[in-house]
Short mmCIF file of C-alpha atoms and ligand atoms in Angstrom, two decimals:
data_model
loop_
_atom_site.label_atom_id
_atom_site.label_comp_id
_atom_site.label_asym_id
_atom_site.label_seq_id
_atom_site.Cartn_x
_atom_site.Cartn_y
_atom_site.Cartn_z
CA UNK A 26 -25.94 -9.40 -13.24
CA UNK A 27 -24.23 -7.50 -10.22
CA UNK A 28 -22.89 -4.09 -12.03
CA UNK A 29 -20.74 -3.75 -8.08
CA UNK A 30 -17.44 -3.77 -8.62
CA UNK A 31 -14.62 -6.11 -6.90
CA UNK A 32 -11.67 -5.24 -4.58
CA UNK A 33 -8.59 -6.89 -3.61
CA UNK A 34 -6.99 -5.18 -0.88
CA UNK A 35 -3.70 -6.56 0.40
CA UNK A 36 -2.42 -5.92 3.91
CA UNK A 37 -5.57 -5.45 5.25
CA UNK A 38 -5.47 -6.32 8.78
CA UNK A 39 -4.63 -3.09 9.94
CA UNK A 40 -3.63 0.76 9.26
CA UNK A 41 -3.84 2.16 5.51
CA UNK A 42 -5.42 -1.25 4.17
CA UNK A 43 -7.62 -1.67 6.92
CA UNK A 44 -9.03 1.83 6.36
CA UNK A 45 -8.89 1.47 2.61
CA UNK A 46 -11.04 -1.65 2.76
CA UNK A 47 -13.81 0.17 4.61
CA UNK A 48 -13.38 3.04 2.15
CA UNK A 49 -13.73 1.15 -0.91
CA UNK A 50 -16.67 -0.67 0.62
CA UNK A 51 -18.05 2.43 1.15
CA UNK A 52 -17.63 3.63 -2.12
CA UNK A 53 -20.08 0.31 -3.10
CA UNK A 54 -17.53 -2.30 -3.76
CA UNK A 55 -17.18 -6.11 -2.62
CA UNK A 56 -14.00 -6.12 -0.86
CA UNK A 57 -11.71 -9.14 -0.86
CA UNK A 58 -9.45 -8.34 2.26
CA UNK A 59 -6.20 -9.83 1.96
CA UNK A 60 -3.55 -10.07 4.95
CA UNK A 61 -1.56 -12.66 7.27
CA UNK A 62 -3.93 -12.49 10.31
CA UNK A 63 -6.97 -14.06 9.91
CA UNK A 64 -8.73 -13.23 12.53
CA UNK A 65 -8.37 -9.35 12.01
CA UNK A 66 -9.30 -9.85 7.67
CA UNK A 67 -12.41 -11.63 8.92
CA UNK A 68 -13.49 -9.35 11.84
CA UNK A 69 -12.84 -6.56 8.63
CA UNK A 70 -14.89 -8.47 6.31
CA UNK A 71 -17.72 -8.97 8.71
CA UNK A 72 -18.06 -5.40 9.55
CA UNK A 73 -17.86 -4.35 5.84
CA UNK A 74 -19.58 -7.71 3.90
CA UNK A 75 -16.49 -8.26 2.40
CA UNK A 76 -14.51 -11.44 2.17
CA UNK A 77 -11.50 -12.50 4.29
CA UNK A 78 -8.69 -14.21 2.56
CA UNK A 79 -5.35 -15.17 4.60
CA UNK A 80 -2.67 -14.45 2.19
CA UNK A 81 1.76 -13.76 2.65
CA UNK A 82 2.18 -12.23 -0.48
CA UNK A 83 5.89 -13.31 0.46
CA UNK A 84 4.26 -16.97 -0.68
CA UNK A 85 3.93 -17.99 -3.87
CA UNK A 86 1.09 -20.74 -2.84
CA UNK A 87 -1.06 -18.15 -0.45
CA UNK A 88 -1.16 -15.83 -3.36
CA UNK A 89 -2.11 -18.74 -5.73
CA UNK A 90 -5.13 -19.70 -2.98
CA UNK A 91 -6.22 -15.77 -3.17
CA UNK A 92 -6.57 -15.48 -6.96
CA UNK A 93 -8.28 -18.69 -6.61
CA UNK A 94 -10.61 -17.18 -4.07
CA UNK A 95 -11.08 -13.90 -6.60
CA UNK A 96 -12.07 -15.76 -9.41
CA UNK A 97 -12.12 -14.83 -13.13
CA UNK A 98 -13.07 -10.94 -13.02
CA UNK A 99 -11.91 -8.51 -10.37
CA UNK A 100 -11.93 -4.47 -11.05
CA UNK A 101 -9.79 -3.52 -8.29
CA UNK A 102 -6.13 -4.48 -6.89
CA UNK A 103 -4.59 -2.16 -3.90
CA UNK A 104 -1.24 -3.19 -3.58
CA UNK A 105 -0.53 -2.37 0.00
CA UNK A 106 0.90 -4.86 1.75
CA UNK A 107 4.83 -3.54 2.38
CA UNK A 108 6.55 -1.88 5.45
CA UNK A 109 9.99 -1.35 6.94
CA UNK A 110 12.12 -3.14 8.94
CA UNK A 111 14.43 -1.47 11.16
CA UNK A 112 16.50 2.22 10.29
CA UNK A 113 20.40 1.80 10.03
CA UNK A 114 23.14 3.12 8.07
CA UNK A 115 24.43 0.98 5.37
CA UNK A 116 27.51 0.67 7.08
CA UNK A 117 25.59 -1.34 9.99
CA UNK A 118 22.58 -2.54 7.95
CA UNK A 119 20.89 -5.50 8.33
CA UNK A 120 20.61 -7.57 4.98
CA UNK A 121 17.77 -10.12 6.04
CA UNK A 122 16.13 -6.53 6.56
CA UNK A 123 16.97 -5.60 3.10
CA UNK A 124 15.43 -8.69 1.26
CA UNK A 125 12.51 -8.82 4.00
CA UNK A 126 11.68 -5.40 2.39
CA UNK A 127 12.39 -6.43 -1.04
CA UNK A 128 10.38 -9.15 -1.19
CA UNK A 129 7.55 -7.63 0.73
CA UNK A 130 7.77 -3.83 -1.08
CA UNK A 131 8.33 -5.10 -4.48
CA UNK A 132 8.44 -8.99 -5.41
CA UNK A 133 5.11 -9.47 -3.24
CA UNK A 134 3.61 -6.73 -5.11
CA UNK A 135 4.55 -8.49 -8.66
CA UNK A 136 3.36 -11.58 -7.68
CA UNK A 137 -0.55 -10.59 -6.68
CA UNK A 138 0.08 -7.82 -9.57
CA UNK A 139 1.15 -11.20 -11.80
CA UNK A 140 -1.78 -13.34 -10.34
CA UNK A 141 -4.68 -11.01 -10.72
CA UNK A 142 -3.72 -9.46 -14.08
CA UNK A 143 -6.02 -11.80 -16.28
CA UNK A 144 -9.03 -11.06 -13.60
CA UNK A 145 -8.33 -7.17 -14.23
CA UNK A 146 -8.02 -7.78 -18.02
CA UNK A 147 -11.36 -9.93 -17.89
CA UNK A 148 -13.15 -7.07 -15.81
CA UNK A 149 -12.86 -4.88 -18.61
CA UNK A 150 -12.26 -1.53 -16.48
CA UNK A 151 -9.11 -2.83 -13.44
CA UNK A 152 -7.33 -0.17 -11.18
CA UNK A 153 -4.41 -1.14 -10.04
CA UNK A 154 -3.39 1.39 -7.03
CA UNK A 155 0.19 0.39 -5.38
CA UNK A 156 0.58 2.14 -2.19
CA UNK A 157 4.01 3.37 -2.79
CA UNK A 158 5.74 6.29 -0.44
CA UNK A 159 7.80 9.74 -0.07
CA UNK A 160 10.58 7.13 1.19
CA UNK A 161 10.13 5.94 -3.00
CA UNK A 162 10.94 9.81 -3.64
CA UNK A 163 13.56 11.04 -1.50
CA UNK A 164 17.04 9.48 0.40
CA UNK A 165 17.23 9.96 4.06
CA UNK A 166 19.70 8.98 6.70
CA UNK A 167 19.18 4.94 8.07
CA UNK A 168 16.46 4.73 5.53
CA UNK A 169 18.21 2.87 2.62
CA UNK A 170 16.86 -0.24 2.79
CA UNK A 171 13.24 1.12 2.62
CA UNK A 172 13.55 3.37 0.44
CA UNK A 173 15.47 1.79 -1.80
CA UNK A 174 12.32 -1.17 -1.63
CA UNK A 175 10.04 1.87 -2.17
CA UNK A 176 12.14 3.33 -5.11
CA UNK A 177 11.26 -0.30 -6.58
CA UNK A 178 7.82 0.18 -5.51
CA UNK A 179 7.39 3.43 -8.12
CA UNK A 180 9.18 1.75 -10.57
CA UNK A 181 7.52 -1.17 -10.72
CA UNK A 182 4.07 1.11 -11.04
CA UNK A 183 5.56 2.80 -13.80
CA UNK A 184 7.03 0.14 -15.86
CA UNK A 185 3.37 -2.08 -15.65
CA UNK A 186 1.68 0.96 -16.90
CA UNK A 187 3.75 0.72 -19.88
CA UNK A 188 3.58 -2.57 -20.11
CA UNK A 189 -0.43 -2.19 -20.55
CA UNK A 190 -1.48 0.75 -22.13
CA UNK A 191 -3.60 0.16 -24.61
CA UNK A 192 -5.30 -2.55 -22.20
CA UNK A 193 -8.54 -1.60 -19.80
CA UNK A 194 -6.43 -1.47 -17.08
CA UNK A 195 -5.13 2.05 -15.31
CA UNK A 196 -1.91 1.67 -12.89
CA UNK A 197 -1.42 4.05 -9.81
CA UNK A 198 0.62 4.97 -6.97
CA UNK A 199 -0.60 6.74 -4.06
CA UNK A 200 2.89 7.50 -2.06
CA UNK A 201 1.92 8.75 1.35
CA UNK A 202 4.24 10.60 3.76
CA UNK A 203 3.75 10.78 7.40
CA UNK A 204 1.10 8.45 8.59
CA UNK A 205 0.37 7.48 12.29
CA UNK A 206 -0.80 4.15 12.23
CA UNK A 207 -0.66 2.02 15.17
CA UNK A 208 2.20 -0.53 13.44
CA UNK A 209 4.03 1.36 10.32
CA UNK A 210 7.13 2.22 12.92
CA UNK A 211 6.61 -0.11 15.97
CA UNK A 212 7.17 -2.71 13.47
CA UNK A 213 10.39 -1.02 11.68
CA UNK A 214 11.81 -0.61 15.01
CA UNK A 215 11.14 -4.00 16.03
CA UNK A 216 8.29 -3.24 18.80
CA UNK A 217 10.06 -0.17 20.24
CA UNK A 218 6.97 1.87 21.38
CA UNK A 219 9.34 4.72 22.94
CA UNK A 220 11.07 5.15 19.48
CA UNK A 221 7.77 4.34 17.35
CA UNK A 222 6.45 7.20 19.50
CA UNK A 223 9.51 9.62 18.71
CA UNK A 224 8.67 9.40 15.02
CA UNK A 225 5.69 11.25 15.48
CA UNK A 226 6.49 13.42 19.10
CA UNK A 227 5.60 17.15 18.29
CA UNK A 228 4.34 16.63 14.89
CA UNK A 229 1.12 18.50 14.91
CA UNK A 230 -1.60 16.37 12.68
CA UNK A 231 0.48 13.77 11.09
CA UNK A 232 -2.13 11.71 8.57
CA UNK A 233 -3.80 9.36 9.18
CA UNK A 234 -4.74 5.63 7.46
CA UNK A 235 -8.59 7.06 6.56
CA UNK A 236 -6.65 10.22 4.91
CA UNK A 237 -4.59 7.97 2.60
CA UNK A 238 -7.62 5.79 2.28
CA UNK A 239 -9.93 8.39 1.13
CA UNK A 240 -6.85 9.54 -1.49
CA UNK A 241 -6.87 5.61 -2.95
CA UNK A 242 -10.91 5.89 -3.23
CA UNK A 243 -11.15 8.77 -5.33
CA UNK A 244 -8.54 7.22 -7.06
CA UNK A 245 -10.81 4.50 -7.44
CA UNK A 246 -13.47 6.13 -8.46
CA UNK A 247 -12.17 8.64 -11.44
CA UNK A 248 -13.84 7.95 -14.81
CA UNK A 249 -12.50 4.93 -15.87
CA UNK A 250 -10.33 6.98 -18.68
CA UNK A 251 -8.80 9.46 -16.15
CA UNK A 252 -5.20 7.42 -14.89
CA UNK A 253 -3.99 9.22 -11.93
CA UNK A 254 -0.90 8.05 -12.23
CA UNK A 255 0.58 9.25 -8.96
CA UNK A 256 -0.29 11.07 -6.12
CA UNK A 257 1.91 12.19 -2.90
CA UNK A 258 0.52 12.54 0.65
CA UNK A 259 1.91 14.26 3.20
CA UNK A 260 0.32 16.13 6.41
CA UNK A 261 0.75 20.00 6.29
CA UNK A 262 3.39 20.25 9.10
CA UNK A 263 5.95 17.77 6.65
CA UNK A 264 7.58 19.62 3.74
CA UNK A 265 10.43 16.84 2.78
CA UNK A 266 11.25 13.22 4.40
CA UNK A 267 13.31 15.76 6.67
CA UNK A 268 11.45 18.72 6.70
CA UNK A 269 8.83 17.97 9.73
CA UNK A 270 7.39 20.92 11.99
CA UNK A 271 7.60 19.59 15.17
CA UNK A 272 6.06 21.54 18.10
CA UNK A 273 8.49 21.13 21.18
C1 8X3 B 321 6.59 6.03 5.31
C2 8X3 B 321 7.34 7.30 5.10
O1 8X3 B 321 9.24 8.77 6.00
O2 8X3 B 321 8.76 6.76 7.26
O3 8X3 B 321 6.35 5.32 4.13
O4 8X3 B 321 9.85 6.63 5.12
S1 8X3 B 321 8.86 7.34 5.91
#
């Protein structure tokens, strides 16, 4: 029998799961790549021998199909699927926004969480790692409805891990910072490439996805009695959500 172990990776198609697939892969596992667009997930999977598996964790059928796909053991869920939509103050805040974060941040994340639990439990030695962020740690200006999704993101990792101790199953967050990826903020501001590029003007060395993904592989790859139970990533030049060096 195979001893490689199995990885679900959600929001694959691109950035921090894209890069975490090829990581994990990497690191020797089968990687199940989860994510809306297909035809990304499968040019992924080809390049990496991993699967492609078009899932919304937004739907409660697509997530059904995946778990069907994974099968009865799987060592490995990376919950990353998430992402903001648009920067407001409350007073002017969008609430489809809101619940579009919600459910994508936090109910999507219980319901692969919910779906692949008894595949974890039957691998004998599952990893959950929920890709949470410093938006789930501090309050900033127009960023409620994100970080209040991400503040659910943390708290969901922490209340599961209570939930199962005792069980062969460790629970993490790895809650990056700054990241330039090509979509994180042209899709919060709604394909705005001059303000997508103003998030990161000046900043010298913000992360990048293969820096997060190289933080969720060595999670993935502690003894499987060391929990890391969180980590925080930010580049050098950012001190606080607000706290950014910029070089003008
Ligand atoms: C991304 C971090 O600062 O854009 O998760 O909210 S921030």
């Amino acid at each position: 029998m195979s001893t490689r172990r199995t990885a679900v990776v959600t929001g694959a198609s691109s950035g921090i799961g894209a890069a975490t697939a090829r990581a994990l892969a990497a690191e020797g596992h089968r990687v199940i790549c989860a994510a809306r667009r297909g035809d990304r997930i499968q040019a992924l999977a080809d390049e990496i021998d991993g699967v492609a598996v078009t899932c919304d964790v937004t739907d409660p059928e697509s997530v059904a199909a995946l778990a069907d796909v994974v099968g009865d053991v799987v060592h490995v869920l990376v919950n990353n699927a998430g992402g903001a939509f648009g920067a407001a103050p409350i007073e002017s805040a969008n609430a489809e926004q809101w619940q579009a974060m919600y459910d994508v941040n936090v109910v999507g994340l219980m319901r692969v969480t919910q779906a692949l639990l008894p595949a974890l439990r039957a691998g004998g030695d599952g990893l959950v790692v929920n890709v949470g962020s410093t938006a789930g740690r501090w309050a900033y200006e127009t960023g409620a409805g994100y970080t209040a999704a991400k503040h659910g993101t943390k708290v969901v990792t922490e209340t599961l891990r209570l939930e199962l101790v005792g069980e062969p199953i460790r629970v993490s967050e790895v809650a990056p910072g700054m990241v330039h990826t090509e979509e994180f903020s042209l899709v919060r501001f709604g394909g705005d490439q001059a303000k997508a590029d103003a998030v990161y003007a000046g900043v010298p060395d913000p992360l990048v996805a293969e820096d997060v993904a190289d933080a969720i592989a060595w999670v993935a790859t502690r003894p499987s009695h060391v929990n890391i139970d969180e980590l925080v990533i930010k580049p050098r030049a950012q001190a606080a959500s607000h706290k950014v060096h910029r070089i003008t």
